[in-house]
Coordinates of C-alpha atoms and ligand atoms in Angstrom, one line a residue:
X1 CA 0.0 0.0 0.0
X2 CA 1.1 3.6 -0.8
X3 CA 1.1 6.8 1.1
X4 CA -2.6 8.1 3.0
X5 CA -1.5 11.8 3.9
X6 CA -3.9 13.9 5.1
X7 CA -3.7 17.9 4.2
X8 CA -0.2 19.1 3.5
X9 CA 1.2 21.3 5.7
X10 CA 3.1 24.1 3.2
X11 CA 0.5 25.0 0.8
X12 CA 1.8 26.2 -2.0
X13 CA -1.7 26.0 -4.6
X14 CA -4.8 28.2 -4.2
X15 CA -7.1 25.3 -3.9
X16 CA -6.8 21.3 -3.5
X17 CA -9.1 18.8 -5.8
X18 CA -9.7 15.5 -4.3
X19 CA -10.1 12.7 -7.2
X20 CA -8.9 12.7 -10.5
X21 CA -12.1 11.5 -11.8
X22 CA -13.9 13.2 -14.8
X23 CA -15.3 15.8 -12.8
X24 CA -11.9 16.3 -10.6
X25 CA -9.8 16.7 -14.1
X26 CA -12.5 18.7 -15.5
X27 CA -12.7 21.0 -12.3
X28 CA -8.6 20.8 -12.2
X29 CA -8.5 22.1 -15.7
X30 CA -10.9 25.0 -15.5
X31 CA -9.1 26.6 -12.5
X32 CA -5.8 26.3 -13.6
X33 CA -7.0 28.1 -17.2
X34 CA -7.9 30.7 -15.1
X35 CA -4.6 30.8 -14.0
X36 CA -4.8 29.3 -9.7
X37 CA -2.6 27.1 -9.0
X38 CA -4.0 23.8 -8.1
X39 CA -3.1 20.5 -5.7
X40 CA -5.1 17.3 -7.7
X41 CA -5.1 14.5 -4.8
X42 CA -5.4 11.1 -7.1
X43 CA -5.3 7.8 -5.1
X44 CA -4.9 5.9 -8.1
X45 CA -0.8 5.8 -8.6
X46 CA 0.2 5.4 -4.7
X47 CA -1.3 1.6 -4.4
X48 CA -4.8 2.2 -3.8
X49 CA -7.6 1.3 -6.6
X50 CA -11.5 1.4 -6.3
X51 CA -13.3 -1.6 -7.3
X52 CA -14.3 -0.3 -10.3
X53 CA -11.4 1.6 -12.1
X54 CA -7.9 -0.9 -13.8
X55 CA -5.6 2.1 -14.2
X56 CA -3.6 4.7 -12.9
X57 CA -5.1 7.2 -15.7
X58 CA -6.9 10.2 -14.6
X59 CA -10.7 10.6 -15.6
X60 CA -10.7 6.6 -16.4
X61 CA -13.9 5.8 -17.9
X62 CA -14.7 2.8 -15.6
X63 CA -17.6 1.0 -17.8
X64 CA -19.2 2.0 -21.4
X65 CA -17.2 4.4 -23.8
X66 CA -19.9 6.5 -24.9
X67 CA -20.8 9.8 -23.3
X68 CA -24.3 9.3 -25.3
X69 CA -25.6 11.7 -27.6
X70 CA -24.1 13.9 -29.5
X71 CA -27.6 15.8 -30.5
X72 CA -27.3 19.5 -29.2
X73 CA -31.1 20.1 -31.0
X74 CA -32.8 17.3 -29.3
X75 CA -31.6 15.8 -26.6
X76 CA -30.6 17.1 -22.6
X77 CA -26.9 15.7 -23.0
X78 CA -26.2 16.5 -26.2
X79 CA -27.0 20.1 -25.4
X80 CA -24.6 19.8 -22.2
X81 CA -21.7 18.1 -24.0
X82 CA -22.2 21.8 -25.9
X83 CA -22.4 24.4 -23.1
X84 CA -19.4 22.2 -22.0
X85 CA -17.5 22.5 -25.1
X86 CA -18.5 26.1 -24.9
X87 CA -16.7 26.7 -22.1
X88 CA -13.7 24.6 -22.7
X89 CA -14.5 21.9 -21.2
X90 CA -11.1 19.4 -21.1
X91 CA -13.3 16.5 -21.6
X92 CA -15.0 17.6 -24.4
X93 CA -12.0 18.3 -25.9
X94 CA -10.4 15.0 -25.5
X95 CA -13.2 13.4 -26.0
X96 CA -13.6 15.0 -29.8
X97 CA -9.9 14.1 -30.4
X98 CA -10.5 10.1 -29.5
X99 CA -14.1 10.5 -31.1
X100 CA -14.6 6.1 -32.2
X101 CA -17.8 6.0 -34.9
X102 CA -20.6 5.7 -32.8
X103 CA -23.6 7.7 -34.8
X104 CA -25.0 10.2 -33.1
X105 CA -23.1 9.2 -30.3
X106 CA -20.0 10.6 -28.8
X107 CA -18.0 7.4 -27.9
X108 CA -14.3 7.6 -27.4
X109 CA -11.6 5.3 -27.6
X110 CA -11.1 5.2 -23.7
X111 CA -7.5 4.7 -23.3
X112 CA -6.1 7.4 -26.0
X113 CA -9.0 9.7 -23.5
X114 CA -8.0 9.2 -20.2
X115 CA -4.6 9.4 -21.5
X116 CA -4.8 12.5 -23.6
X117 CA -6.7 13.9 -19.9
X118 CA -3.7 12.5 -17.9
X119 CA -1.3 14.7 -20.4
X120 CA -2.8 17.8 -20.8
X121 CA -3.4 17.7 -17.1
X122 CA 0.4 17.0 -16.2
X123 CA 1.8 19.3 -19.1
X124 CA -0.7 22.3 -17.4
X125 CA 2.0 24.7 -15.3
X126 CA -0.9 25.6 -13.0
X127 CA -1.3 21.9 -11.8
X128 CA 0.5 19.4 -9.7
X129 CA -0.9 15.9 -9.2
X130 CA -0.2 14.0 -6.0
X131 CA -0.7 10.5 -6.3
X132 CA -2.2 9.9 -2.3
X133 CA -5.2 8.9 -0.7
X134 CA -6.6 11.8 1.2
X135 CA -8.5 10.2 4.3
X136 CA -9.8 13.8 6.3
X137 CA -11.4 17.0 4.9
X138 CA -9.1 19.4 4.6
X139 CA -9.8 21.6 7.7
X140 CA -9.2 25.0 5.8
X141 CA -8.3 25.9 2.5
X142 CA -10.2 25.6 -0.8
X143 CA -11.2 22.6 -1.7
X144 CA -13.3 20.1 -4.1
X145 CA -13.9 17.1 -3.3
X146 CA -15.0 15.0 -6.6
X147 CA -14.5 11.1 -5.4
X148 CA -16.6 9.7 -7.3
X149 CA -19.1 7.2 -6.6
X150 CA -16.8 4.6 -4.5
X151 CA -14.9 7.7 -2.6
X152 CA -12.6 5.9 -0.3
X153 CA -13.6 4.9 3.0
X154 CA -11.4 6.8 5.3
X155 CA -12.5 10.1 3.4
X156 CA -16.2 8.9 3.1
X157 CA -16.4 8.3 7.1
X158 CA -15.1 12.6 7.5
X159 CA -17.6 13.5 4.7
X160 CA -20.2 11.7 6.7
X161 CA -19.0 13.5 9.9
X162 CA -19.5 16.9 8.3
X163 CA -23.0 16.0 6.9
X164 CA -24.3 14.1 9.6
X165 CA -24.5 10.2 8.8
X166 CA -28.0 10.3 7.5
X167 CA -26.9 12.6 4.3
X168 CA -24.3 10.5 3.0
X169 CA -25.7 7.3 1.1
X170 CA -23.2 4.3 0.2
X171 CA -26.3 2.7 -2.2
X172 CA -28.8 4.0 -4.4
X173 CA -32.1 2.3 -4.6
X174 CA -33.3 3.9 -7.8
X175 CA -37.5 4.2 -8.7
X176 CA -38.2 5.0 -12.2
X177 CA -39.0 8.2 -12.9
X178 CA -41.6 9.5 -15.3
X179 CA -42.3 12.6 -17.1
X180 CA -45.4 14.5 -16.1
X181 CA -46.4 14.8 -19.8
X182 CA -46.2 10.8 -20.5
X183 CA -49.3 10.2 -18.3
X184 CA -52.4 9.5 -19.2
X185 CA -55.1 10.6 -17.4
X186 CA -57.8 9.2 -18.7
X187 CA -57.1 6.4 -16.5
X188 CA -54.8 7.8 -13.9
X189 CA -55.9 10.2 -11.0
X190 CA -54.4 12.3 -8.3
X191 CA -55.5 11.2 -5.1
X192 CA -53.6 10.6 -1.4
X193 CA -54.6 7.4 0.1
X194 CA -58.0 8.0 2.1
X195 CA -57.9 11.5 0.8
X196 CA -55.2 12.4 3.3
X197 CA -53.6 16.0 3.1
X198 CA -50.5 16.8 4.9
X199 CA -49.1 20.1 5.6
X200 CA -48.4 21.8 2.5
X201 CA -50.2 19.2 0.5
X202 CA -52.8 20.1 -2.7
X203 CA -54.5 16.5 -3.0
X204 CA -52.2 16.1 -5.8
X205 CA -49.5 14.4 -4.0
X206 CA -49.9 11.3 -5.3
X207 CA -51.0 10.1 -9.3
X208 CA -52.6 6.5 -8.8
X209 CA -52.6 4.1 -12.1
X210 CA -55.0 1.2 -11.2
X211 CA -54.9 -2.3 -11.8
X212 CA -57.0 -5.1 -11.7
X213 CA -56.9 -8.4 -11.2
X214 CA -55.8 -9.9 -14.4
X215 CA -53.5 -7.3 -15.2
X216 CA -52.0 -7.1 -11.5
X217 CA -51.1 -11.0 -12.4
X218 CA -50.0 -10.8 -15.6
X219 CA -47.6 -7.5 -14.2
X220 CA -46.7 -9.9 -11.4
X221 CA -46.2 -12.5 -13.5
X222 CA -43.6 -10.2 -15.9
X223 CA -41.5 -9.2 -13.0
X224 CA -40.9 -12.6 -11.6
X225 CA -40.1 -13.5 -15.6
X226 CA -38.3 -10.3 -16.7
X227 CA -34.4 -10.3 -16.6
X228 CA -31.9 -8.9 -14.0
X229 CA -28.5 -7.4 -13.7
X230 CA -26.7 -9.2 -11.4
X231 CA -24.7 -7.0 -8.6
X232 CA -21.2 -6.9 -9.8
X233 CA -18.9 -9.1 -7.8
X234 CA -17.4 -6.0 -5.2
X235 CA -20.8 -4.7 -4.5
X236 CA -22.6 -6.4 -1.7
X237 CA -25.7 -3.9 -2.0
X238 CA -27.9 -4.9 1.0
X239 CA -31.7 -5.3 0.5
X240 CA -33.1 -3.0 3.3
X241 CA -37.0 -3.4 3.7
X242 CA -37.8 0.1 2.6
X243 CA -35.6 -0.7 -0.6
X244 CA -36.5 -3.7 -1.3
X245 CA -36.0 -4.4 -5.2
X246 CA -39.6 -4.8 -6.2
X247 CA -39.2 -7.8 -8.2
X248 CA -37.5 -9.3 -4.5
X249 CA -40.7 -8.4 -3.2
X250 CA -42.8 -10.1 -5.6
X251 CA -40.7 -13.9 -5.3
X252 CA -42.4 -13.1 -1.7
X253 CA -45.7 -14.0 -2.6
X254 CA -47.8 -13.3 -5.4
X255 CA -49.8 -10.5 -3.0
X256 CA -46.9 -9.4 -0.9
X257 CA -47.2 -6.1 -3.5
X258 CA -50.5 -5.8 -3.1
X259 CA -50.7 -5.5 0.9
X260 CA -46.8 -3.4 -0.2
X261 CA -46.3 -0.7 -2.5
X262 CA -48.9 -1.7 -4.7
X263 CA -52.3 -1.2 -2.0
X264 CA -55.1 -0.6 -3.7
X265 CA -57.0 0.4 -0.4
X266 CA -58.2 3.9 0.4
X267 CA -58.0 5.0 -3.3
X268 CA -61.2 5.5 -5.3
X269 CA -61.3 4.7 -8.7
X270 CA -63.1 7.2 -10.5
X271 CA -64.3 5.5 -13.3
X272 CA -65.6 2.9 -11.5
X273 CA -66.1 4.4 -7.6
X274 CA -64.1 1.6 -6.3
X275 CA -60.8 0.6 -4.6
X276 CA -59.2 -1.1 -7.2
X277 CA -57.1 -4.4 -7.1
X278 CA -53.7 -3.1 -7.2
X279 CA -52.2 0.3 -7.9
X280 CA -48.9 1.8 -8.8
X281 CA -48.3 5.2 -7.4
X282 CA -46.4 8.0 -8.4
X283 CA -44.8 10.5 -6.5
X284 CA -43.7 14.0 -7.8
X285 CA -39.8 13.9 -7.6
X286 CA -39.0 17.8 -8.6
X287 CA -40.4 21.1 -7.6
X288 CA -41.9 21.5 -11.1
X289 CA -44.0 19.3 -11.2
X290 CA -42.5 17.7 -14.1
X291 CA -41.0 14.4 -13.3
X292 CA -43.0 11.8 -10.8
X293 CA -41.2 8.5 -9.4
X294 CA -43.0 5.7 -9.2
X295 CA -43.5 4.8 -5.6
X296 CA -41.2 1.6 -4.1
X297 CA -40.2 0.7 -7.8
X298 CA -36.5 0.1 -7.3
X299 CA -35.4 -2.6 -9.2
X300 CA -32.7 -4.9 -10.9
X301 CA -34.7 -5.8 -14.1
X302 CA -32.6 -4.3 -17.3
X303 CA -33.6 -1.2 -19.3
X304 CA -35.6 -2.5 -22.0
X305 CA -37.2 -5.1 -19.1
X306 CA -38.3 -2.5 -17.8
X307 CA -39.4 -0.4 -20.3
X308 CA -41.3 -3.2 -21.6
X309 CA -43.1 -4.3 -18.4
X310 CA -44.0 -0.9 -16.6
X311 CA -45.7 0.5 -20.4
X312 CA -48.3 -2.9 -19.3
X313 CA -49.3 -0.2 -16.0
X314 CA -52.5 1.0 -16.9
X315 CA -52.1 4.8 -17.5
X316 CA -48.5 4.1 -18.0
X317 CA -48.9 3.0 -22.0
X318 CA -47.2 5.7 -23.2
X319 CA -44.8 6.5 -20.1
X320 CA -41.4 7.7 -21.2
X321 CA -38.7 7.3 -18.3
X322 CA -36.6 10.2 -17.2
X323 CA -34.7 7.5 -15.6
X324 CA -35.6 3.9 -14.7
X325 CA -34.4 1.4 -11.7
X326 CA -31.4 0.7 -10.4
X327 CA -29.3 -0.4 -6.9
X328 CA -26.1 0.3 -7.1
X329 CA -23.2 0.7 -4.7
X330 CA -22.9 4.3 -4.9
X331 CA -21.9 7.1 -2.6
X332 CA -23.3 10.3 -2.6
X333 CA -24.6 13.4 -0.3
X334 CA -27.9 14.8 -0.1
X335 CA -27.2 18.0 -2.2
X336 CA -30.3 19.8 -2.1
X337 CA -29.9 20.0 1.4
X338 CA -26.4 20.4 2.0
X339 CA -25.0 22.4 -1.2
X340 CA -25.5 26.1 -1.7
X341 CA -26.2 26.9 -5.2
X342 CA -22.3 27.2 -6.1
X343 CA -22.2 23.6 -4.9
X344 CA -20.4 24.8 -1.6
X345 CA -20.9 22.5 1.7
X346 CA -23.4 25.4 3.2
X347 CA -21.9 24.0 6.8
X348 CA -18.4 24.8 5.6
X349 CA -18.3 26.6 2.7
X350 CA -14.4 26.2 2.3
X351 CA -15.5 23.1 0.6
X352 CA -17.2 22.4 -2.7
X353 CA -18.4 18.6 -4.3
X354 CA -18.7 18.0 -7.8
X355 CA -18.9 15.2 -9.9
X356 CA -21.2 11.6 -8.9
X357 CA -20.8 12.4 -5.2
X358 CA -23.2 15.4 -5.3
X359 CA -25.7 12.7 -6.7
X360 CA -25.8 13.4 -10.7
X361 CA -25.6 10.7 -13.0
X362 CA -23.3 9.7 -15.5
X363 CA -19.4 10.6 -17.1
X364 CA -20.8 13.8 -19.2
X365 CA -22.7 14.8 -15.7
X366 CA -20.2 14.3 -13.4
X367 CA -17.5 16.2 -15.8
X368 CA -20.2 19.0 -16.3
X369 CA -20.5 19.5 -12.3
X370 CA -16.5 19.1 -12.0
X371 CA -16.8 22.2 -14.5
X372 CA -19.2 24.2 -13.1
X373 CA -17.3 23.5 -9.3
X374 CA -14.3 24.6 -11.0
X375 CA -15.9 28.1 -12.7
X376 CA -17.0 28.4 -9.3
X377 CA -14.2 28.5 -7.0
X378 CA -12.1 30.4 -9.9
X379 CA -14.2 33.5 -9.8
X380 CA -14.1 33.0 -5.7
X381 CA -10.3 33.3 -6.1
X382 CA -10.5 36.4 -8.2
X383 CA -13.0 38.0 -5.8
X384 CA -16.1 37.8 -8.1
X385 CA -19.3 36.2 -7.5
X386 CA -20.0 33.7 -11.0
X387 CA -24.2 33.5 -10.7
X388 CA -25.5 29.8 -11.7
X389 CA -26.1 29.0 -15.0
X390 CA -29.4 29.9 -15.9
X391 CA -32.3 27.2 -15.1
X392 CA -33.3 26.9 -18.9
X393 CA -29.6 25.7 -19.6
X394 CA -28.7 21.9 -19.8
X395 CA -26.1 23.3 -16.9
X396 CA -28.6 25.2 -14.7
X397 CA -31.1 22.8 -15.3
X398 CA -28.8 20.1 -14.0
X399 CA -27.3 22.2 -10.9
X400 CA -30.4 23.3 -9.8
X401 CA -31.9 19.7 -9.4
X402 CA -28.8 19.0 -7.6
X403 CA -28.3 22.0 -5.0
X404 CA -32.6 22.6 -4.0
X405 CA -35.0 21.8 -6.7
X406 CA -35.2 18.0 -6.2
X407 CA -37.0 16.6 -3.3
X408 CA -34.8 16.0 -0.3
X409 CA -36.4 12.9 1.1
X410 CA -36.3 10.8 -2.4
X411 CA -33.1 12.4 -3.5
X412 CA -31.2 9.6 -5.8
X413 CA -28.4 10.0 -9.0
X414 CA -29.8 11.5 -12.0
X415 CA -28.8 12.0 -15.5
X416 CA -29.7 15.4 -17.2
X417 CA -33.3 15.1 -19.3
X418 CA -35.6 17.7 -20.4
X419 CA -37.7 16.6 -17.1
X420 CA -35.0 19.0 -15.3
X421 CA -36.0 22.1 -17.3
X422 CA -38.4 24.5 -16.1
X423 CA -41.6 23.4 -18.3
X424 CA -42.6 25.0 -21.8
X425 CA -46.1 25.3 -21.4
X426 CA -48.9 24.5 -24.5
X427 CA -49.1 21.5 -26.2
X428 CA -46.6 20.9 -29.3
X429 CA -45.3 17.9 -31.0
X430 CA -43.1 15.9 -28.5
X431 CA -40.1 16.9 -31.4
X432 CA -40.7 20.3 -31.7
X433 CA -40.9 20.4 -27.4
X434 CA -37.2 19.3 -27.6
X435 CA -36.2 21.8 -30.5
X436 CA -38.1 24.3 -28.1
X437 CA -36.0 23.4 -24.9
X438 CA -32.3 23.5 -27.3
X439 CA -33.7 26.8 -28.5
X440 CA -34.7 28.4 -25.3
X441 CA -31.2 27.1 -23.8
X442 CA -29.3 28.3 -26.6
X443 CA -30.7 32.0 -26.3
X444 CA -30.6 32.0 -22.1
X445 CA -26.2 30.4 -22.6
X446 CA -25.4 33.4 -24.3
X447 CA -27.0 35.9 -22.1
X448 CA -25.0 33.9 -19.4
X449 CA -21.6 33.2 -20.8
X450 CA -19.0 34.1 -18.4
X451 CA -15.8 35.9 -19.6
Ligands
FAD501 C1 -19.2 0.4 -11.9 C2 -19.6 1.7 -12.5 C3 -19.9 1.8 -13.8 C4 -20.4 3.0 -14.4 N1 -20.6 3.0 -15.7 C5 -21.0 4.2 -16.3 C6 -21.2 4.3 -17.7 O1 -21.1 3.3 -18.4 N2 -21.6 5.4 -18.2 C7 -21.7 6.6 -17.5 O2 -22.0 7.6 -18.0 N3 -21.5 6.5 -16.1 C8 -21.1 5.4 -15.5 N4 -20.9 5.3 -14.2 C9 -21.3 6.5 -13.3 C10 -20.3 7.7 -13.2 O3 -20.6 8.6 -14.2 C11 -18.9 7.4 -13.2 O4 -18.7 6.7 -12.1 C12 -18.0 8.7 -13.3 O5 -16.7 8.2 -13.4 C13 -18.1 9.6 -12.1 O6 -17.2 10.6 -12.2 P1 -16.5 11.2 -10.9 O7 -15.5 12.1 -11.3 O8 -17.6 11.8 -10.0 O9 -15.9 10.0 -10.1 P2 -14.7 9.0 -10.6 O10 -14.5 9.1 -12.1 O11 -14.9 7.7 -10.0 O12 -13.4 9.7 -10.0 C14 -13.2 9.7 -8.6 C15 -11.7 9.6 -8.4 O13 -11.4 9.8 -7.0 C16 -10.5 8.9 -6.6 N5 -10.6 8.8 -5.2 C17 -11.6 8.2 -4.5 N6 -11.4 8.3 -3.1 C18 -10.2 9.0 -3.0 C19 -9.5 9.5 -1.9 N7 -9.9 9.3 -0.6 N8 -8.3 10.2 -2.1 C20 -7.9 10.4 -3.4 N9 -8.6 10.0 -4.4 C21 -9.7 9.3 -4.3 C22 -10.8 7.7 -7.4 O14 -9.6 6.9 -7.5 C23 -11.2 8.3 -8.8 O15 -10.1 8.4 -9.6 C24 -20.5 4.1 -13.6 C25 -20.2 4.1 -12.2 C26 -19.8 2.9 -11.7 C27 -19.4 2.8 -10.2

C-alpha cells in the first residue's frame, strides 16, 4: 500500500481537488486556465484502486465508452456536451480528439482519452498531481472534493462526519422516474390514500394508475419473468426493507405487492367508484411538477425489461422514463440540502463537491459539475461572484436539481433530461418540445456566458 497523507502542511496552490475523476480533471483544468494554482489529490498511482477503475489514468472511464448523444437540437446531454465545449471543457476536448464511430453518439476510444486527460493535465503549469489517498477533509483551504461514486472509505467516514451520517448514502435504490407529460389521465388520478392532506399538501401528491386483477397477475407475472442485472462481484448492496427491489418483493408472494407498494385500499377509482385491485403510485420527484417517481419501484430488471413491463401499468402506456431502476453501490450526499447553489458545503463553505458524489448521474454529468465547481471556485479566487447558470440551460437545469430543486427525502443519481428544465407550457409535437428546450437554452447560454 502507498502513502494516506492527510492535508499538507506548506500550501503552495490556491485550492486542492480530491479525485482525479472526470469531474476532478475537468474541475482541475478549469481553475488552472484561469490561472490558480491547483493541488489534484489522485489515489490511483500510490497503491490504492477502487473496485471499479484498472488504471492509474486520470478521468478513467470505468464502464461504457460513450458519453451518449451527440444531438445538441434534441436531446438534454447533447445540449450539455455543448455548453461544455463552450466553455472549454477538457473532456469535451479529448473526447472530440479520441471520437470512435458511434452515430449520433460521442464514444471515445477510452485509453487514448484518459490518456490524452492525464497529459494535458500534467503538461498544465498551474497543476500538480499527487498520487495519495486523502482520508480527512481538509480543515481549511479551498477545496473540491470529486471522489466519485466509491470515494474511499477513510475520506467517506469525515464527509459523513460533516454532513451528519443520514446525508451521505453508500447505495442508491433507484425508482423509475416519469415525465409528467407521459401520463395518461384518462385512467390515472391524483388522489392521497384516504384523501389524506399533509401540511403543504394540494390533493395532488400522489397520481394513482389502477390495476386489476388480471393485469395485477400478468404484471406480477412479468417481473418474476423479466431479466436482471446481477450485482457486480465487489458490490454487496444490501436489501433494506424500505428498498426492497420490487421484483425481491414479488418472489415473496404473489400478494406481498398488493398488501406493499402496490395497495389498492383507500383510493377510489373514479371510473368505477371503487378501490381497485392493485395500484402503482407515483410520486412527484421535482419542484416542477414535471418528473414523478414511481413509488417503491427500485429494481434490478434491465432497461428495456423495464421499459417493456411498466408501459403494461395501466395509465402508464405511453410513459417515457426520465430515468428507470437501479441499486447500485454508490456514494453520494444529499445536495439539495447540504450544497448552496455554487455547490459549496453550506456547513463549511471552504469546501465544494462535484462530480457523482453530489448525486448526478453519468461521465458527461459528473464532468459537467466538475466544470461548473471549477468556474465556481475560480471567480471566488478572483473576488467575483459567478451567478449559476441559468435554469433553462442543460447546466442550470442540471445544478439546480442538484443544490434545492429535487426533493430531499427521495433524493437519488440522475442523468440530465428535459424533465429537469423548467416546463414550456402548451401543447406541441413531442419533437418540436425538444427543439423548443435547445432553443430556449441556446438563447438563455449566451445571455450567461462568463468571460
Ligand atoms: C461500476 C460503475 C460503472 C459505471 N458506468 C458508467 C457508464 O457506463 N456510463 C456513465 O456515463 N457513467 C457510468 N458510471 C457512473 C459515473 O458517471 C462514473 O462513475 C463517473 O466516473 C463519475 O465521475 P466522478 O469524477 O464523480 O468519479 P470518478 O470518475 O470515480 O473519480 C473519482 C476519483 O477519485 C479517486 N478517489 C476516491 N477516493 C479518493 C481518496 N480518498 N483520495 C484520493 N482519491 C480518491 C478515485 O480513484 C477516482 O479516480 C458508472 C459508475 C460505476 C461505479
Amino acid at each position: 500500500m502507498g502513502p494516506a497523507s492527510g492535508y499538507a502542511a506548506a500550501v503552495t496552490h490556491d485550492i486542492h481537488i480530491i479525485g482525479g475523476g472526470l469531474a476532478g480533471s475537468e474541475a482541475a483544468w478549469q481553475l488552472a486556465q484561469a490561472g490558480h494554482k491547483v493541488k489534484l489529490s489522485e489515489m490511483r498511482g500510490s497503491g490504492h484502486m477502487t473496485p471499479a477503475h484498472h488504471t492509474d489514468s486520470l478521468a478513467e472511464l470505468v464502464c461504457s465508452n460513450s458519453f451518449r448523444s451527440d444531438d445538441a437540437e434534441r436531446n438534454a446531454v447533447g445540449l450539455l456536451h455543448r455548453e461544455m465545449r463552450d466553455l472549454g471543457s477538457l473532456i469535451l476536448t479529448q473526447g472530440d480528439v479520441h471520437k470512435v464511430p458511434a452515430g449520433s453518439a460521442l464514444a471515445v476510444d477510452r485509453d487514448g482519452f484518459s490518456a490524452g486527460v492525464t497529459a494535458a493535465l500534467e503538461a498544465h503549469p498551474n497543476i500538480s498531481i499527487v498520487r495519495e489517498r486523502v482520508d480527512q477533509l481538509p480543515a481549511e483551504g479551498l477545496t473540491i472534493v470529486a471522489t466519485g461514486p466509491l470515494t474511499a472509505p477513510g475520506l467517506a467516514e469525515s464527509i459523513g462526519s460533516a454532513t451528519g451520517k443520514e446525508a451521505l448514502a453508500f447505495f442508491d435504490a433507484i425508482a423509475p422516474i416519469v415525465h409528467f407529460e407521459s401520463i395518461d389521465f384518462t385512467t390515472a388520478w391524483y388522489q392521497s390514500r384516504w384523501n389524506k392532506i399533509g401540511p403543504g399538501g394540494s390533493g395532488k401528491d400522489y397520481i394513482n394508475c389502477p390495476m386489476s386483477k388480471d393485469e395485477y397477475l400478468a404484471f406480477h407475472a412479468g417481473l418474476l419473468a423479466g431479466e436482471k442485472t446481477e450485482f457486480r462481484e465487489w458490490e454487496n448492496v444490501p436489501y433494506f426493507e424500505g428498498c426492497m427491489p420490487i421484483e425481491v418483493m414479488a418472489e415473496r408472494g404473489v400478494d406481498t405487492l398488493r398488501y406493499g407498494p402496490m395497495k389498492g385500499v383507500g383510493l377510489d377509482d373514479p371510473r368505477t367508484g371503487r378501490w381497485p385491485h392493485a395500484v402503482v403510485q407515483l410520486r412527484q420527484d421535482n419542484a416542477s411538477g414535471t418528473l414523478w417517481n414511481m413509488v417503491g419501484f427500485q429494481t434490478k430488471l434491465k432497461y428495456a425489461a423495464q421499459v417493456e413491463l411498466f408501459r403494461t401499468i395501466p395509465g402508464l402506456e405511453k410513459a417515457e422514463f426520465a430515468r428507470l431502476g437501479g441499486l447500485h453501490r454508490n456514494t453520494f450526499i444529499k445536495s439539495p440540502e447540504l450544497l448552496d447553489p455554487t455547490l459549496r458545503l453550506k456547513a463549511r463553505p471552504n469546501i465544494r463537491f462535484a462530480g457523482q458524489i453530489t448525486g448526478c448521474e453519468g461521465y458527461v454529468e459528473s464532468a459537467a459539475i466538475g466544470l461548473l465547481a471549477g468556474r465556481f471556485a475560480a471567480a471566488e479566487l478572483a473576488g467575483r461572484t459567478l451567478a449559476p447558470p441559468p435554469r433553462e440551460t442543460a447546466l442550470g437545469a442540471l445544478l439546480a436539481h442538484i443544490t434545492g430543486e429535487a426533493e430531499v427525502e427521495t433524493y437519488q443519481p440522475m442523468n440530465v433530461n428535459f424533465g429537469l428544465f423548467p416546463p414550456i407550457e402548451g401543447r406541441s409535437k413531442k419533437a418540436d418540445r425538444k427543439l423548443m428546450y435547445t432553443s430556449r437554452a441556446r438563447a438563455a447560454f449566451s445571455g450567461w456566458l462568463p468571460a
